[in-house]
CSV table of C-alpha atoms in Angstrom, one decimal:
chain,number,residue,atom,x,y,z
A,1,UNK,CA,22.9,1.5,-11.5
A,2,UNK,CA,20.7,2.1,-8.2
A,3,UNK,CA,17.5,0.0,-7.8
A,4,UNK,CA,14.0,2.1,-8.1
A,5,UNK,CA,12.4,2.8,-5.1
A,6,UNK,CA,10.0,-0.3,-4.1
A,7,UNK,CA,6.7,1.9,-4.7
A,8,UNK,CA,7.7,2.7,-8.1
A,9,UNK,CA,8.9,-0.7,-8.8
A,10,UNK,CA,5.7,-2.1,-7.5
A,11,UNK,CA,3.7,0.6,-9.8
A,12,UNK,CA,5.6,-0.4,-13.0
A,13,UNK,CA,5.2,-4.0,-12.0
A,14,UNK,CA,1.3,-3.6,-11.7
A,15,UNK,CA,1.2,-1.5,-14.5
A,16,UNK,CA,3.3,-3.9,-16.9
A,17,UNK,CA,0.7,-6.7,-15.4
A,18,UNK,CA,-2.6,-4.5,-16.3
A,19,UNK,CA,-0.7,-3.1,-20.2
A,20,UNK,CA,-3.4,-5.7,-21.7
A,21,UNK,CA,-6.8,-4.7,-19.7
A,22,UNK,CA,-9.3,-4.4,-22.5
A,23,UNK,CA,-9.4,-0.5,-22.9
A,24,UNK,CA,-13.3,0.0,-22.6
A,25,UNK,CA,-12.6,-1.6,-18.8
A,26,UNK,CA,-9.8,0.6,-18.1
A,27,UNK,CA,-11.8,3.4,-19.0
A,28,UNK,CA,-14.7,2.8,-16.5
A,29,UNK,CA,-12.2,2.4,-13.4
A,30,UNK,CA,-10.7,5.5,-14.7
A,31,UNK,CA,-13.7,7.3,-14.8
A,32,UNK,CA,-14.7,6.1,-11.3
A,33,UNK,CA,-11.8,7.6,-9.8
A,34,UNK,CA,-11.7,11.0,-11.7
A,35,UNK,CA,-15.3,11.1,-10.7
A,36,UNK,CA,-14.0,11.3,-6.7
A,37,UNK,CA,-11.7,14.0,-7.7
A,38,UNK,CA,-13.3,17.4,-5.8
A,39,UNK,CA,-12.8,21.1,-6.6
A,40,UNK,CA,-9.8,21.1,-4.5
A,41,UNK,CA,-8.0,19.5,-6.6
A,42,UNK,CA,-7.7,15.9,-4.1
A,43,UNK,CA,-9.5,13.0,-3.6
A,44,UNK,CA,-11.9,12.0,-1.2
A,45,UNK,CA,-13.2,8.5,0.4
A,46,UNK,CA,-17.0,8.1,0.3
A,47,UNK,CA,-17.9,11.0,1.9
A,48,UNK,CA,-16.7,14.2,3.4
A,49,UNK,CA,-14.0,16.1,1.5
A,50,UNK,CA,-10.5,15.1,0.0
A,51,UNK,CA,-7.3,14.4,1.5
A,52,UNK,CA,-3.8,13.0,1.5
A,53,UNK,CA,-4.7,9.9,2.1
A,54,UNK,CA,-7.6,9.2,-0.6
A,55,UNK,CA,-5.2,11.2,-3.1
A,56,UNK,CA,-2.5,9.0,-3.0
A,57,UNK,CA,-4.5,6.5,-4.0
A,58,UNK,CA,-6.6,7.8,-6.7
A,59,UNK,CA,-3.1,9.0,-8.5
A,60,UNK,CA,-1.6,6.1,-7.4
A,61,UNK,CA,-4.3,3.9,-9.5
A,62,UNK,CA,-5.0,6.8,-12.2
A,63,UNK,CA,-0.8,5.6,-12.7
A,64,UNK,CA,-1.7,2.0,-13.6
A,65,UNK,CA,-4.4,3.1,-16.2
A,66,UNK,CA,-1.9,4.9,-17.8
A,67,UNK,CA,-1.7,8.0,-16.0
A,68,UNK,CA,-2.5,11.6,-15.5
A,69,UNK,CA,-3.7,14.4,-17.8
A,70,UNK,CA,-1.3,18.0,-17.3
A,71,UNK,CA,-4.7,19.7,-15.7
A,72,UNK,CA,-5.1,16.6,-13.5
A,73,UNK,CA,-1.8,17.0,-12.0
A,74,UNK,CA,-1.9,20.6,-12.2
A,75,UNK,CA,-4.9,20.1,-9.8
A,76,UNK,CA,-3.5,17.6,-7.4
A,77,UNK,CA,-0.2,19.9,-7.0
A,78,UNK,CA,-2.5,22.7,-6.2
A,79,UNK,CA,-4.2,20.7,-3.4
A,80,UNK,CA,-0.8,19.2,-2.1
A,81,UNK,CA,0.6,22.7,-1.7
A,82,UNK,CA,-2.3,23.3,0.9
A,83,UNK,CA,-0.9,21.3,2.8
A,84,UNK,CA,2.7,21.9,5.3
A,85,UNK,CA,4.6,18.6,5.2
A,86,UNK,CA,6.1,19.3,8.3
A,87,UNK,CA,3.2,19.2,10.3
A,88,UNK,CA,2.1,16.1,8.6
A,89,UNK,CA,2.0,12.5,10.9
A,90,UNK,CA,3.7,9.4,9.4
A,91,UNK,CA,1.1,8.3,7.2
A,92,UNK,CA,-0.2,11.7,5.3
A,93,UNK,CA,3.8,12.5,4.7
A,94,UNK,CA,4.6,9.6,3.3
A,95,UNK,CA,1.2,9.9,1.2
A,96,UNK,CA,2.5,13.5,0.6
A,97,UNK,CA,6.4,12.6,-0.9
A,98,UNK,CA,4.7,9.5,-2.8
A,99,UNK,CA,2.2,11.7,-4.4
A,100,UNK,CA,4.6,14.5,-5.4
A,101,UNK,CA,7.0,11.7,-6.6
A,102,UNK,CA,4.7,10.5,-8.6
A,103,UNK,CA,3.7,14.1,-10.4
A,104,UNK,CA,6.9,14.7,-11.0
A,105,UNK,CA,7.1,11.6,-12.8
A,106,UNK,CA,4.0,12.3,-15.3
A,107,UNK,CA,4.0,16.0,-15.1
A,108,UNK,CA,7.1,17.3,-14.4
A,109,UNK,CA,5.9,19.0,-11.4
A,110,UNK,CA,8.4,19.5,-8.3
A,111,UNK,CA,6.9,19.8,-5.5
A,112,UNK,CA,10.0,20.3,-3.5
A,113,UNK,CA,11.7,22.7,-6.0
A,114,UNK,CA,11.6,25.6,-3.8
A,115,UNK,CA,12.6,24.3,-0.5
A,116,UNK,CA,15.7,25.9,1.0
A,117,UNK,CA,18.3,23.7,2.9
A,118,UNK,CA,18.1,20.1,2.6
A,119,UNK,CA,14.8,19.3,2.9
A,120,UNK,CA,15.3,16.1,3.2
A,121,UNK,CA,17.5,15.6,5.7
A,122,UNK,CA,14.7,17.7,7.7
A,123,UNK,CA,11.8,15.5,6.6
A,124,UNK,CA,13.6,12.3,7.7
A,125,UNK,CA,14.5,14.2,11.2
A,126,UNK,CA,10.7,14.2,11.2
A,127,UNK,CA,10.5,10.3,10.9
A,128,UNK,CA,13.2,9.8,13.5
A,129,UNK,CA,10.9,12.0,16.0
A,130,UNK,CA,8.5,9.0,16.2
A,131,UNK,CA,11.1,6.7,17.4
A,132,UNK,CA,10.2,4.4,19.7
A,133,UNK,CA,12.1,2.5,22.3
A,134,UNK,CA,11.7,-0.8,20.7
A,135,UNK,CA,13.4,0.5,18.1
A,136,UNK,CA,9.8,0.8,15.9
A,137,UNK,CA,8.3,3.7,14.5
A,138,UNK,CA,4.9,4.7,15.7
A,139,UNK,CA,2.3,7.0,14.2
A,140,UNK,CA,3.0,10.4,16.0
A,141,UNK,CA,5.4,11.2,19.1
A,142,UNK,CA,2.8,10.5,21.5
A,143,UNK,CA,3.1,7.0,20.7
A,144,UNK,CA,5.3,4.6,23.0
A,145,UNK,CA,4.9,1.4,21.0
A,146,UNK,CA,6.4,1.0,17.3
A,147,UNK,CA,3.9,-0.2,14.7
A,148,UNK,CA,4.5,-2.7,12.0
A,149,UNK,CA,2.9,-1.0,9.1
A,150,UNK,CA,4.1,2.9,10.6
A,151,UNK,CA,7.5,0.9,10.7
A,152,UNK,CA,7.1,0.1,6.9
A,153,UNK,CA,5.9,3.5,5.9
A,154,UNK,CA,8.7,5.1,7.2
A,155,UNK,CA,11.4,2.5,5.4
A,156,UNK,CA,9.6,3.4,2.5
A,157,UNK,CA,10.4,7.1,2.6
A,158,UNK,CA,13.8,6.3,3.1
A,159,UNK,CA,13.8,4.0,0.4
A,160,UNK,CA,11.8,7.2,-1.8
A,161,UNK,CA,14.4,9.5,-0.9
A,162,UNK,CA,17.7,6.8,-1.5
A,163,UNK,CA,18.8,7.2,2.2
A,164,UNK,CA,19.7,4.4,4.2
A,165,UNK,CA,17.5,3.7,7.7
A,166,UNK,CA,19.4,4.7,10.5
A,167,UNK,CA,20.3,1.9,12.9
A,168,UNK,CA,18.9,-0.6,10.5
A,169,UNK,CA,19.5,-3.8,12.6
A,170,UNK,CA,16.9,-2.3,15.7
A,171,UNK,CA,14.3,-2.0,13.2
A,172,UNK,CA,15.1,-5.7,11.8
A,173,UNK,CA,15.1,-6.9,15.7
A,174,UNK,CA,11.5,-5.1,16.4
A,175,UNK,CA,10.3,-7.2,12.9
A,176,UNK,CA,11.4,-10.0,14.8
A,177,UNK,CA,9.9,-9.4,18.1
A,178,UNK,CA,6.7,-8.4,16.3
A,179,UNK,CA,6.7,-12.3,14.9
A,180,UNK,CA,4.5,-14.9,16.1
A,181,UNK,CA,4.1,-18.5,17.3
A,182,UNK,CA,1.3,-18.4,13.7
A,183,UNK,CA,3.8,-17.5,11.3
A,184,UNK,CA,3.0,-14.3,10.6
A,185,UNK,CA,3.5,-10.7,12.0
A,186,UNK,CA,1.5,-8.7,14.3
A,187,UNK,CA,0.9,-4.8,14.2
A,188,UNK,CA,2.1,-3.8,17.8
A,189,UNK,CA,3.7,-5.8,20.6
A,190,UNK,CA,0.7,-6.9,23.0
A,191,UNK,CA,-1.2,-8.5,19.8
A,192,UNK,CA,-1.0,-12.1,19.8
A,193,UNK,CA,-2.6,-12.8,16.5
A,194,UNK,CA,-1.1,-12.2,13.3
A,195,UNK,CA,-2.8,-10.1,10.5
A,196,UNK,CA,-2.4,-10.6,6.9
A,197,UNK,CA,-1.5,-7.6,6.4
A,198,UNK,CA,1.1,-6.4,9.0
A,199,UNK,CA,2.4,-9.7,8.4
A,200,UNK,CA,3.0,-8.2,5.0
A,201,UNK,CA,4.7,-4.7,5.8
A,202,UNK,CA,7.1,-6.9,8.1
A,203,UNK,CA,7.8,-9.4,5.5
A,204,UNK,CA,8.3,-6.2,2.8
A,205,UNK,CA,10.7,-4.2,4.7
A,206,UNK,CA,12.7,-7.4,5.8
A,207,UNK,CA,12.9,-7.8,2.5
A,208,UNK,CA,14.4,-4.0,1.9
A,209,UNK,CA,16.4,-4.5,4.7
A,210,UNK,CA,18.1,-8.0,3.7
A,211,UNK,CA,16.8,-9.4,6.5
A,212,UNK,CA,15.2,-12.2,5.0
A,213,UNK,CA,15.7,-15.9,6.1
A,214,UNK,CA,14.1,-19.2,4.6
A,215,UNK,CA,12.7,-19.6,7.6
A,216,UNK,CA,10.4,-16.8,8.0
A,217,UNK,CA,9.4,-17.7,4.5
A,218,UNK,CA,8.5,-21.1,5.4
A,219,UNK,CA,6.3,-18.9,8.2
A,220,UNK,CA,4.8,-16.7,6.3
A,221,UNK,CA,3.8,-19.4,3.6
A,222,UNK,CA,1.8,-21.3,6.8
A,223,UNK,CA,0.4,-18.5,8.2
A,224,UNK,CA,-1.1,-17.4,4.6
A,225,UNK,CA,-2.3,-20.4,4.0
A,226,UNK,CA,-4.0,-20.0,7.4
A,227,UNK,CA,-5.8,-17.3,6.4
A,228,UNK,CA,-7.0,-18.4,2.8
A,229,UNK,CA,-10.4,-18.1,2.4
A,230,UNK,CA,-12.8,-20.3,0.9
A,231,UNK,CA,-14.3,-17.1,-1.2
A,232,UNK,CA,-11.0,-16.9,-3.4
A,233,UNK,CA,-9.1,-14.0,-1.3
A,234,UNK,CA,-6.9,-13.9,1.9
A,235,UNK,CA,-8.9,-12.5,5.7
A,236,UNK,CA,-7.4,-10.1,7.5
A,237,UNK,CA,-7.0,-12.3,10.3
A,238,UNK,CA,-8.3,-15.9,11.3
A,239,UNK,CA,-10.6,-14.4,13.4
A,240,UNK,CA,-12.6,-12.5,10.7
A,241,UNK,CA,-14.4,-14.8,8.1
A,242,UNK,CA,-14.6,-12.8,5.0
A,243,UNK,CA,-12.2,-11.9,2.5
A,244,UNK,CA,-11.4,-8.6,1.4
A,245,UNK,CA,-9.5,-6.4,-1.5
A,246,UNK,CA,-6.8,-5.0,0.9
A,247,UNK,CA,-5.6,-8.4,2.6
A,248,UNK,CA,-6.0,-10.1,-0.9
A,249,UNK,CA,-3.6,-7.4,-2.7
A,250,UNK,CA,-1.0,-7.7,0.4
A,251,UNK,CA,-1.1,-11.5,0.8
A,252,UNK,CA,-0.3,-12.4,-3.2
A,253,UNK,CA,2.1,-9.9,-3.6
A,254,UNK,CA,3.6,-11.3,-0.1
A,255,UNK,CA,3.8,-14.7,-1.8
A,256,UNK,CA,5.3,-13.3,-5.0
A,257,UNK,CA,7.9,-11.6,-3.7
A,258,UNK,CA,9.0,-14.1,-1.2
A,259,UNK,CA,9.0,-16.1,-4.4
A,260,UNK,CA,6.1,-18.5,-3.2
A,261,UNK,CA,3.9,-19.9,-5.7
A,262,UNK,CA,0.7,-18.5,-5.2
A,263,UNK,CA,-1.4,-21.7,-6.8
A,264,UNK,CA,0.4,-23.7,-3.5
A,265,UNK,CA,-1.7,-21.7,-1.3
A,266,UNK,CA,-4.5,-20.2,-3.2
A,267,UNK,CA,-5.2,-21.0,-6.9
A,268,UNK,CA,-5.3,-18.0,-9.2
A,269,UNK,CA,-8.3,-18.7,-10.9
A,270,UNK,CA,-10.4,-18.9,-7.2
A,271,UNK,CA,-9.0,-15.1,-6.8
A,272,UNK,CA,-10.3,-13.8,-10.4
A,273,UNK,CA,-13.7,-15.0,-9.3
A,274,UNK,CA,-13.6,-13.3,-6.3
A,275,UNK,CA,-12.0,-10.2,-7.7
A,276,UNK,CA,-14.6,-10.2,-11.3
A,277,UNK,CA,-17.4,-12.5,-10.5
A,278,UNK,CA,-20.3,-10.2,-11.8
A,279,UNK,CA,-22.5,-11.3,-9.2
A,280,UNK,CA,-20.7,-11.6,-6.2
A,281,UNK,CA,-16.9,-10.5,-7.1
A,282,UNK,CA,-15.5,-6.8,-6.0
A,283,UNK,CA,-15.4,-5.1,-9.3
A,284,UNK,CA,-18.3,-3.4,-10.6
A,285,UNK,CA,-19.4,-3.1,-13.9
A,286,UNK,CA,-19.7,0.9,-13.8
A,287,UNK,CA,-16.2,1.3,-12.5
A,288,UNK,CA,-14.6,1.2,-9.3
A,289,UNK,CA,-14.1,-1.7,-6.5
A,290,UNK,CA,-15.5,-2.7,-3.3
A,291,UNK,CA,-14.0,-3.7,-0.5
A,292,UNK,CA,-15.6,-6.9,0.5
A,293,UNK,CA,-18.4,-9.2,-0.6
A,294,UNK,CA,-21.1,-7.4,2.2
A,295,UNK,CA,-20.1,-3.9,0.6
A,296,UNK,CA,-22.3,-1.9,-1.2
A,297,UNK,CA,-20.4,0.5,-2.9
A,298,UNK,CA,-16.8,1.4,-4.3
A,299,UNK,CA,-13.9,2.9,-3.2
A,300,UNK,CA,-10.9,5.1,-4.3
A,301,UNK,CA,-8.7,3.1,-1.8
A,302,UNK,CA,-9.8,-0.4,-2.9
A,303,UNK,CA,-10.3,0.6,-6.4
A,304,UNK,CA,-6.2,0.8,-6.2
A,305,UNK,CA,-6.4,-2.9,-4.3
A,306,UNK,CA,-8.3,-4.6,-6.9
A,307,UNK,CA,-6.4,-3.1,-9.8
A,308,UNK,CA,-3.3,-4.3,-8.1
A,309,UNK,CA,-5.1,-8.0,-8.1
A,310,UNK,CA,-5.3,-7.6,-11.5
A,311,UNK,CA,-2.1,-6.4,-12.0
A,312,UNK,CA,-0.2,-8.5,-9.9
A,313,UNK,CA,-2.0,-11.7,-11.7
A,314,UNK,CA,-1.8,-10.0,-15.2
A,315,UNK,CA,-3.7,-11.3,-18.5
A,316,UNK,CA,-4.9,-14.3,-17.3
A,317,UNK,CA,-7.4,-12.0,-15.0
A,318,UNK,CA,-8.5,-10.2,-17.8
């Protein structure tokens, strides 16, 4: 039998991990998020209106709390049939097929269902169009670089829709090249330091690809441990000397699925206080999370970060 897809492997893992969050807490974050919901039917950020990108999260993190109400996804099919997936760039389609995968999954809803032709054969033509020389994937077909994490998105959509990356072995070289001297991975060629995080989309769809040595895992292990923070989270980069929600989801679930203990590089109970501490942590008490220590307010984005904290850590968070 076929392995999931990675995203809805990683949803079932975080979910599993979250299946014993005290219900009165689930409730709050759940709130939070429905509250960002606009008439539209989609999300939005923290101001302005709703779109892919914000959507994807909020159902993505309405999933690990157990999921949607029939009007909910009624709503968010309505606002994702506003939209014409073939004019989308990299990220919004690959927002777009997640999100509709996961309706379909707690609704029923097919998004796709009245496409003519195959579809998908067309939308992946539409992933191949951002192509770059390096043998990368960029963010529109302007671009002449490949990006790590646009690189990533696009393996995942293949991996969505069970097709196999075409020329797999340019896309494992371009990981390669996008390596450095650190350890870790940066997000386009002329970078010289690595970030936490397109250190994780390289290590992620190496990992998809089979291309995974020991010794990249012995890099990546140094490099995160290069960018541990004293707060109890991973930085985004050496350079920047705070931790945050996105760089501390990426980094543990690098380490857990390179097989890496975590407690060799950061202990677990540093990152619940950083993730719950009521004074200082990036949950609040009314529902939602914030990005960072300095930040005032909560996010749908990182709301779906620091449930994945949680998750990824499981009861022992709680």
């Amino acid at each position: 039998m076929p392995e999931s897809p990675f995203l809805i492997r990683l949803s079932q893992r975080l979910t599993d991990g979250l299946s014993t969050l005290p219900e009165s807490r689930r409730e709050r974050h759940r709130a939070f998020l429905r509250s960002c919901q606009r008439v539209d039917g989609g999300f939005a950020g923290r101001e302005g209106d709703s779109d892919l990108y914000y959507t994807s999260f909020a159902v993505r993190g309405l999933g690990l709390l157990g999921g949607m109400t029939p009007d909910e996804c009624v709503a968010v099919a309505r606002f994702l049939q506003t939209h014409d997936w073939r004019r989308l760039n990299v990220i919004d389609l690959v927002n777009f097929v997640y999100t509709g995968f996961a309706l379909q999954i707690f609704s029923g809803i097919d998004l796709f269902a009245d496409e003519t032709g195959d579809w998908a054969d067309e939308l992946l033509g539409r992933l191949e169009s951002v192509r770059t020389a390096d043998g990368g994937y960029a963010k529109a077909v302007e671009g002449t670089l490949g990006s790590t994490y646009h690189s990533f998105l696009v393996a995942l959509t293949y991996d969505l829709l069970g097709r196999p990356i075409p020329m797999p072995n340019r896309l494992i070289q371009f990981l390669f090249d996008r390596q450095r001297d650190d350890g870790g991975f940066v997000e386009i060629d002329p970078m010289r330091r690595s970030g936490t995080n397109p250190t994780a989309a390289a290590t992620e769809t190496l990992l998809l690809l089979g291309a995974m040595s020991d010794d990249i895992r012995k890099d990546v292990r140094y490099f995160l441990s290069d960018v541990r923070s004293g707060e109890g989270g991973f930085q985004a980069n050496t350079r920047i000397p705070f931790a945050d929600g996105l760089s501390t989801f990426t980094g543990l679930l690098t380490l857990r699925d390179l097989g890496i203990s975590t407690d060799g590089v950061i202990p677990t109970p540093q990152v619940v206080r950083f993730v719950t501490d009521k004074e200082s942590g990036l949950e609040f008490p009314s529902g939602g999370f914030r990005a960072a220590g300095w930040d005032q307010s909560a996010d749908v984005e990182y709301t779906f970060y620091g449930l994945g904290i949680l998750g990824l850590i499981g009861p022992e968070a709680f």
